[in-house]
PDB file of C-alpha atoms in Angstrom:
ATOM      1  CA  LYS A   1       0.000   0.000   0.000  1.00 70.00           C
ATOM      2  CA  ARG A   2       1.128   3.564  -0.773  1.00 84.00           C
ATOM      3  CA  HIS A   3       4.399   2.656  -2.474  1.00 88.00           C
ATOM      4  CA  PHE A   4       5.864   5.472  -4.565  1.00 92.00           C
ATOM      5  CA  THR A   5       8.687   5.824  -7.063  1.00 92.00           C
ATOM      6  CA  ILE A   6      10.436   9.207  -7.163  1.00 92.00           C
ATOM      7  CA  VAL A   7      12.292   9.630 -10.468  1.00 91.00           C
ATOM      8  CA  SER A   8      14.834  12.112 -11.757  1.00 89.00           C
ATOM      9  CA  ARG A   9      13.595  14.436 -14.483  1.00 88.00           C
ATOM     10  CA  GLN A  10      16.721  13.688 -16.511  1.00 87.00           C
ATOM     11  CA  HIS A  11      17.492  10.174 -17.702  1.00 85.00           C
ATOM     12  CA  GLN A  12      20.744   9.267 -15.924  1.00 88.00           C
ATOM     13  CA  GLN A  13      22.405   6.345 -14.205  1.00 89.00           C
ATOM     14  CA  GLN A  14      21.270   5.108 -10.828  1.00 91.00           C
ATOM     15  CA  GLN A  15      23.850   6.417  -8.327  1.00 93.00           C
ATOM     16  CA  ILE A  16      23.304   7.701  -4.830  1.00 96.00           C
ATOM     17  CA  ARG A  17      26.263   9.862  -3.844  1.00 96.00           C
ATOM     18  CA  PRO A  18      25.221  13.017  -5.766  1.00 96.00           C
ATOM     19  CA  TYR A  19      21.600  12.579  -4.605  1.00 97.00           C
ATOM     20  CA  TYR A  20      21.910  11.456  -1.004  1.00 98.00           C
ATOM     21  CA  GLY A  21      21.054  15.004   0.172  1.00 98.00           C
ATOM     22  CA  ASP A  22      17.886  14.810  -1.923  1.00 97.00           C
ATOM     23  CA  MET A  23      17.046  11.517  -0.222  1.00 98.00           C
ATOM     24  CA  LEU A  24      17.287  13.312   3.137  1.00 98.00           C
ATOM     25  CA  ASP A  25      15.044  16.114   1.837  1.00 98.00           C
ATOM     26  CA  PHE A  26      12.414  13.560   0.804  1.00 97.00           C
ATOM     27  CA  ALA A  27      12.663  11.893   4.223  1.00 97.00           C
ATOM     28  CA  GLU A  28      12.184  15.243   5.937  1.00 97.00           C
ATOM     29  CA  HIS A  29       9.200  16.341   3.851  1.00 96.00           C
ATOM     30  CA  LEU A  30       7.520  12.935   3.622  1.00 95.00           C
ATOM     31  CA  ASP A  31       7.600  12.484   7.391  1.00 89.00           C
ATOM     32  CA  ARG A  32       5.289   9.458   7.497  1.00 94.00           C
ATOM     33  CA  MET A  33       7.324   7.649   4.846  1.00 96.00           C
ATOM     34  CA  PHE A  34      10.726   6.008   4.611  1.00 97.00           C
ATOM     35  CA  ILE A  35      12.787   6.452   1.462  1.00 97.00           C
ATOM     36  CA  PHE A  36      14.833   3.668  -0.062  1.00 97.00           C
ATOM     37  CA  TYR A  37      17.414   3.190  -2.779  1.00 96.00           C
ATOM     38  CA  ASN A  38      18.480   0.120  -4.710  1.00 95.00           C
ATOM     39  CA  GLY A  39      21.854   0.567  -6.331  1.00 94.00           C
ATOM     40  CA  PRO A  40      22.554  -0.860  -9.774  1.00 91.00           C
ATOM     41  CA  LEU A  41      22.716  -4.670  -9.494  1.00 89.00           C
ATOM     42  CA  CYS A  42      21.232  -4.495  -5.986  1.00 93.00           C
ATOM     43  CA  GLY A  43      17.661  -5.603  -6.436  1.00 86.00           C
ATOM     44  CA  ALA A  44      14.865  -5.246  -8.914  1.00 70.00           C
ATOM     45  CA  SER A  45      16.097  -1.829  -9.965  1.00 67.00           C
ATOM     46  CA  ALA A  46      16.302   0.280 -13.122  1.00 72.00           C
ATOM     47  CA  PRO A  47      20.055   0.963 -13.187  1.00 73.00           C
ATOM     48  CA  ASP A  48      19.764   3.321 -16.137  1.00 79.00           C
ATOM     49  CA  HIS A  49      17.305   5.774 -14.519  1.00 86.00           C
ATOM     50  CA  MET A  50      18.007   7.474 -11.187  1.00 92.00           C
ATOM     51  CA  HIS A  51      15.159   7.024  -8.719  1.00 94.00           C
ATOM     52  CA  PHE A  52      14.218   6.532  -5.100  1.00 95.00           C
ATOM     53  CA  GLN A  53      11.215   4.714  -3.705  1.00 95.00           C
ATOM     54  CA  ALA A  54       9.072   5.483  -0.676  1.00 96.00           C
ATOM     55  CA  GLY A  55       6.796   3.481   1.577  1.00 95.00           C
ATOM     56  CA  PRO A  56       4.842   4.060   4.785  1.00 95.00           C
ATOM     57  CA  LYS A  57       6.956   3.921   7.947  1.00 94.00           C
ATOM     58  CA  GLU A  58       4.599   1.351   9.467  1.00 93.00           C
ATOM     59  CA  GLN A  59       5.693  -1.073   6.715  1.00 91.00           C
ATOM     60  CA  LEU A  60       9.407  -0.566   7.405  1.00 88.00           C
ATOM     61  CA  PRO A  61      10.972  -3.800   8.691  1.00 83.00           C
ATOM     62  CA  THR A  62      11.766  -3.289  12.371  1.00 74.00           C
ATOM     63  CA  THR A  63      14.883  -5.491  12.438  1.00 78.00           C
ATOM     64  CA  CYS A  64      17.407  -5.322   9.614  1.00 84.00           C
ATOM     65  CA  LEU A  65      18.578  -8.885   8.956  1.00 80.00           C
ATOM     66  CA  SER A  66      21.625  -7.873   6.898  1.00 87.00           C
ATOM     67  CA  LYS A  67      25.003  -6.708   8.065  1.00 93.00           C
ATOM     68  CA  HIS A  68      24.722  -2.958   7.715  1.00 96.00           C
ATOM     69  CA  TYR A  69      25.879   0.490   8.747  1.00 97.00           C
ATOM     70  CA  GLU A  70      23.483   2.658  10.728  1.00 96.00           C
ATOM     71  CA  ILE A  71      23.936   6.411  10.415  1.00 98.00           C
ATOM     72  CA  ARG A  72      22.157   8.851  12.727  1.00 98.00           C
ATOM     73  CA  ALA A  73      22.532  12.614  12.965  1.00 98.00           C
ATOM     74  CA  ALA A  74      20.491  15.703  13.740  1.00 98.00           C
ATOM     75  CA  THR A  75      21.452  17.630  10.590  1.00 98.00           C
ATOM     76  CA  LYS A  76      21.553  16.872   6.891  1.00 98.00           C
ATOM     77  CA  GLN A  77      25.150  18.087   6.687  1.00 98.00           C
ATOM     78  CA  GLU A  78      26.256  15.590   9.356  1.00 98.00           C
ATOM     79  CA  MET A  79      24.353  12.826   7.591  1.00 98.00           C
ATOM     80  CA  VAL A  80      25.984  13.576   4.234  1.00 98.00           C
ATOM     81  CA  GLU A  81      29.451  13.609   5.837  1.00 98.00           C
ATOM     82  CA  ARG A  82      28.852  10.303   7.634  1.00 98.00           C
ATOM     83  CA  PHE A  83      27.291   8.712   4.555  1.00 98.00           C
ATOM     84  CA  ASN A  84      30.294   9.734   2.445  1.00 98.00           C
ATOM     85  CA  GLU A  85      32.630   8.127   5.010  1.00 98.00           C
ATOM     86  CA  VAL A  86      30.743   4.824   4.693  1.00 98.00           C
ATOM     87  CA  TYR A  87      30.500   5.147   0.899  1.00 98.00           C
ATOM     88  CA  ASP A  88      34.269   5.680   0.597  1.00 97.00           C
ATOM     89  CA  LYS A  89      34.991   2.502   2.599  1.00 97.00           C
ATOM     90  CA  LEU A  90      32.925   0.227   0.365  1.00 97.00           C
ATOM     91  CA  PRO A  91      34.574  -1.512  -2.608  1.00 96.00           C
ATOM     92  CA  VAL A  92      33.582  -0.856  -6.212  1.00 96.00           C
ATOM     93  CA  VAL A  93      33.365  -4.003  -8.346  1.00 93.00           C
ATOM     94  CA  GLY A  94      35.082  -3.866 -11.745  1.00 93.00           C
ATOM     95  CA  ASP A  95      33.894  -0.953 -13.869  1.00 92.00           C
ATOM     96  CA  GLU A  96      30.662  -0.352 -11.902  1.00 92.00           C
ATOM     97  CA  ASN A  97      29.940   3.299 -11.094  1.00 91.00           C
ATOM     98  CA  GLU A  98      29.491   2.916  -7.324  1.00 95.00           C
ATOM     99  CA  PRO A  99      29.741   0.395  -4.483  1.00 97.00           C
ATOM    100  CA  ARG A 100      26.935  -2.152  -4.368  1.00 96.00           C
ATOM    101  CA  MET A 101      24.430  -1.126  -1.702  1.00 97.00           C
ATOM    102  CA  ASN A 102      20.866  -0.619  -0.615  1.00 96.00           C
ATOM    103  CA  VAL A 103      19.902   2.360   1.549  1.00 97.00           C
ATOM    104  CA  LEU A 104      16.837   3.002   3.716  1.00 97.00           C
ATOM    105  CA  THR A 105      16.354   6.497   5.171  1.00 98.00           C
ATOM    106  CA  TRP A 106      13.764   8.214   7.328  1.00 97.00           C
ATOM    107  CA  LYS A 107      13.362  11.132   9.710  1.00 97.00           C
ATOM    108  CA  ASP A 108      12.550  10.549  13.350  1.00 92.00           C
ATOM    109  CA  ALA A 109      11.395  13.452  15.503  1.00 89.00           C
ATOM    110  CA  ASP A 110      14.852  14.963  16.046  1.00 93.00           C
ATOM    111  CA  GLU A 111      17.213  13.014  13.803  1.00 97.00           C
ATOM    112  CA  PHE A 112      17.723  11.432  10.431  1.00 98.00           C
ATOM    113  CA  VAL A 113      18.416   7.702  10.183  1.00 97.00           C
ATOM    114  CA  SER A 114      19.979   5.774   7.300  1.00 97.00           C
ATOM    115  CA  ILE A 115      20.655   2.068   7.053  1.00 96.00           C
ATOM    116  CA  VAL A 116      23.339   1.289   4.432  1.00 97.00           C
ATOM    117  CA  ILE A 117      23.405  -2.377   3.405  1.00 97.00           C
ATOM    118  CA  PRO A 118      26.554  -3.381   1.488  1.00 97.00           C
ATOM    119  CA  ARG A 119      26.065  -6.048  -1.187  1.00 96.00           C
ATOM    120  CA  THR A 120      28.202  -8.720  -2.822  1.00 94.00           C
ATOM    121  CA  LYS A 121      25.687 -10.198  -5.282  1.00 93.00           C
ATOM    122  CA  HIS A 122      22.768  -8.991  -7.347  1.00 93.00           C
ATOM    123  CA  ARG A 123      20.707 -12.172  -7.063  1.00 93.00           C
ATOM    124  CA  PRO A 124      20.940 -15.442  -5.120  1.00 95.00           C
ATOM    125  CA  ALA A 125      21.673 -18.763  -6.826  1.00 95.00           C
ATOM    126  CA  CYS A 126      18.012 -19.819  -6.475  1.00 93.00           C
ATOM    127  CA  TYR A 127      17.066 -17.132  -9.021  1.00 93.00           C
ATOM    128  CA  GLU A 128      18.905 -19.031 -11.792  1.00 93.00           C
ATOM    129  CA  ALA A 129      18.032 -22.501 -10.490  1.00 93.00           C
ATOM    130  CA  LYS A 130      15.942 -24.855 -12.600  1.00 92.00           C
ATOM    131  CA  GLU A 131      12.398 -26.101 -12.160  1.00 84.00           C
ATOM    132  CA  ASP A 132      11.200 -26.730  -8.595  1.00 85.00           C
ATOM    133  CA  THR A 133      14.300 -25.246  -6.922  1.00 88.00           C
ATOM    134  CA  GLN A 134      13.959 -21.867  -8.654  1.00 92.00           C
ATOM    135  CA  ILE A 135      12.730 -18.904  -6.608  1.00 92.00           C
ATOM    136  CA  LEU A 136      12.400 -15.606  -8.461  1.00 92.00           C
ATOM    137  CA  VAL A 137      13.712 -13.183  -5.888  1.00 93.00           C
ATOM    138  CA  SER A 138      15.948 -10.239  -6.686  1.00 92.00           C
ATOM    139  CA  PRO A 139      16.519  -8.767  -3.226  1.00 94.00           C
ATOM    140  CA  GLY A 140      16.456  -5.012  -2.907  1.00 94.00           C
ATOM    141  CA  ALA A 141      16.485  -2.750   0.134  1.00 94.00           C
ATOM    142  CA  LEU A 142      13.276  -4.097   1.656  1.00 92.00           C
ATOM    143  CA  ASP A 143      14.236  -7.732   1.119  1.00 92.00           C
ATOM    144  CA  MET A 144      17.698  -7.204   2.601  1.00 94.00           C
ATOM    145  CA  ALA A 145      16.042  -5.554   5.595  1.00 92.00           C
ATOM    146  CA  GLY A 146      13.800  -8.592   6.105  1.00 86.00           C
ATOM    147  CA  LEU A 147      10.640  -7.994   4.025  1.00 87.00           C
ATOM    148  CA  MET A 148      10.879 -10.471   1.096  1.00 86.00           C
ATOM    149  CA  ILE A 149       9.100  -9.399  -2.084  1.00 86.00           C
ATOM    150  CA  VAL A 150       8.535 -12.038  -4.774  1.00 88.00           C
ATOM    151  CA  PRO A 151       6.458 -11.906  -7.973  1.00 90.00           C
ATOM    152  CA  ARG A 152       5.110 -15.486  -7.806  1.00 92.00           C
ATOM    153  CA  ALA A 153       2.757 -16.745  -5.079  1.00 94.00           C
ATOM    154  CA  GLU A 154       4.278 -20.232  -5.214  1.00 92.00           C
ATOM    155  CA  ASP A 155       7.694 -18.784  -4.304  1.00 92.00           C
ATOM    156  CA  PHE A 156       6.223 -16.812  -1.417  1.00 91.00           C
ATOM    157  CA  ASN A 157       4.446 -19.890  -0.099  1.00 92.00           C
ATOM    158  CA  ARG A 158       7.670 -21.952  -0.182  1.00 90.00           C
ATOM    159  CA  PHE A 159       9.733 -19.483   1.857  1.00 88.00           C
ATOM    160  CA  THR A 160      11.006 -20.592   5.227  1.00 90.00           C
ATOM    161  CA  PRO A 161      12.873 -18.380   7.693  1.00 89.00           C
ATOM    162  CA  GLU A 162      16.046 -20.351   6.859  1.00 91.00           C
ATOM    163  CA  MET A 163      15.645 -19.684   3.127  1.00 91.00           C
ATOM    164  CA  VAL A 164      15.184 -15.965   3.725  1.00 90.00           C
ATOM    165  CA  GLU A 165      18.241 -15.861   5.990  1.00 91.00           C
ATOM    166  CA  ASN A 166      20.347 -17.751   3.415  1.00 92.00           C
ATOM    167  CA  ILE A 167      19.312 -15.424   0.577  1.00 94.00           C
ATOM    168  CA  ILE A 168      20.185 -12.361   2.657  1.00 93.00           C
ATOM    169  CA  LYS A 169      23.554 -13.834   3.658  1.00 94.00           C
ATOM    170  CA  GLU A 170      24.336 -14.846   0.074  1.00 95.00           C
ATOM    171  CA  CYS A 171      23.665 -11.365  -1.357  1.00 96.00           C
ATOM    172  CA  GLY A 172      24.952  -9.300   1.575  1.00 95.00           C
ATOM    173  CA  VAL A 173      28.358  -9.224   3.214  1.00 90.00           C
TER     174      VAL A 173
END
């Protein structure tokens, strides 16, 4: 319910560093929403068109299951500085334009919060598996935080907590 995509007016690559401040602005102005970002090759994303997504805070997973960085600060400037420190520590794979990551951001009463989830893989092995072992899941920010989204009901119905944990471990760090 109430899931939004916020797109750039210009067609450009998906990359967060130049737009992280904008993400904070959205979080501040859409105070009942959380904003999230799927980097290129980090979920069911459109790597050739810069965008964020937003969802209601009550649908935000309460426990992030992935290894992650948590950034908290009272001001946007502090958040940008801390985000850039994390960003600079993450590796860039091959000729990709940024480190692989998912980011969830929101504004609490007196501070901003961002969860940065580093990634190693785009999709788990089960995505490419054959026949009855295949599960079409391409984990993005919500999935890596613990809310699995799948396009087929049969995949959803087959999930076990162990499968979810394994997928998150396989795609995270």
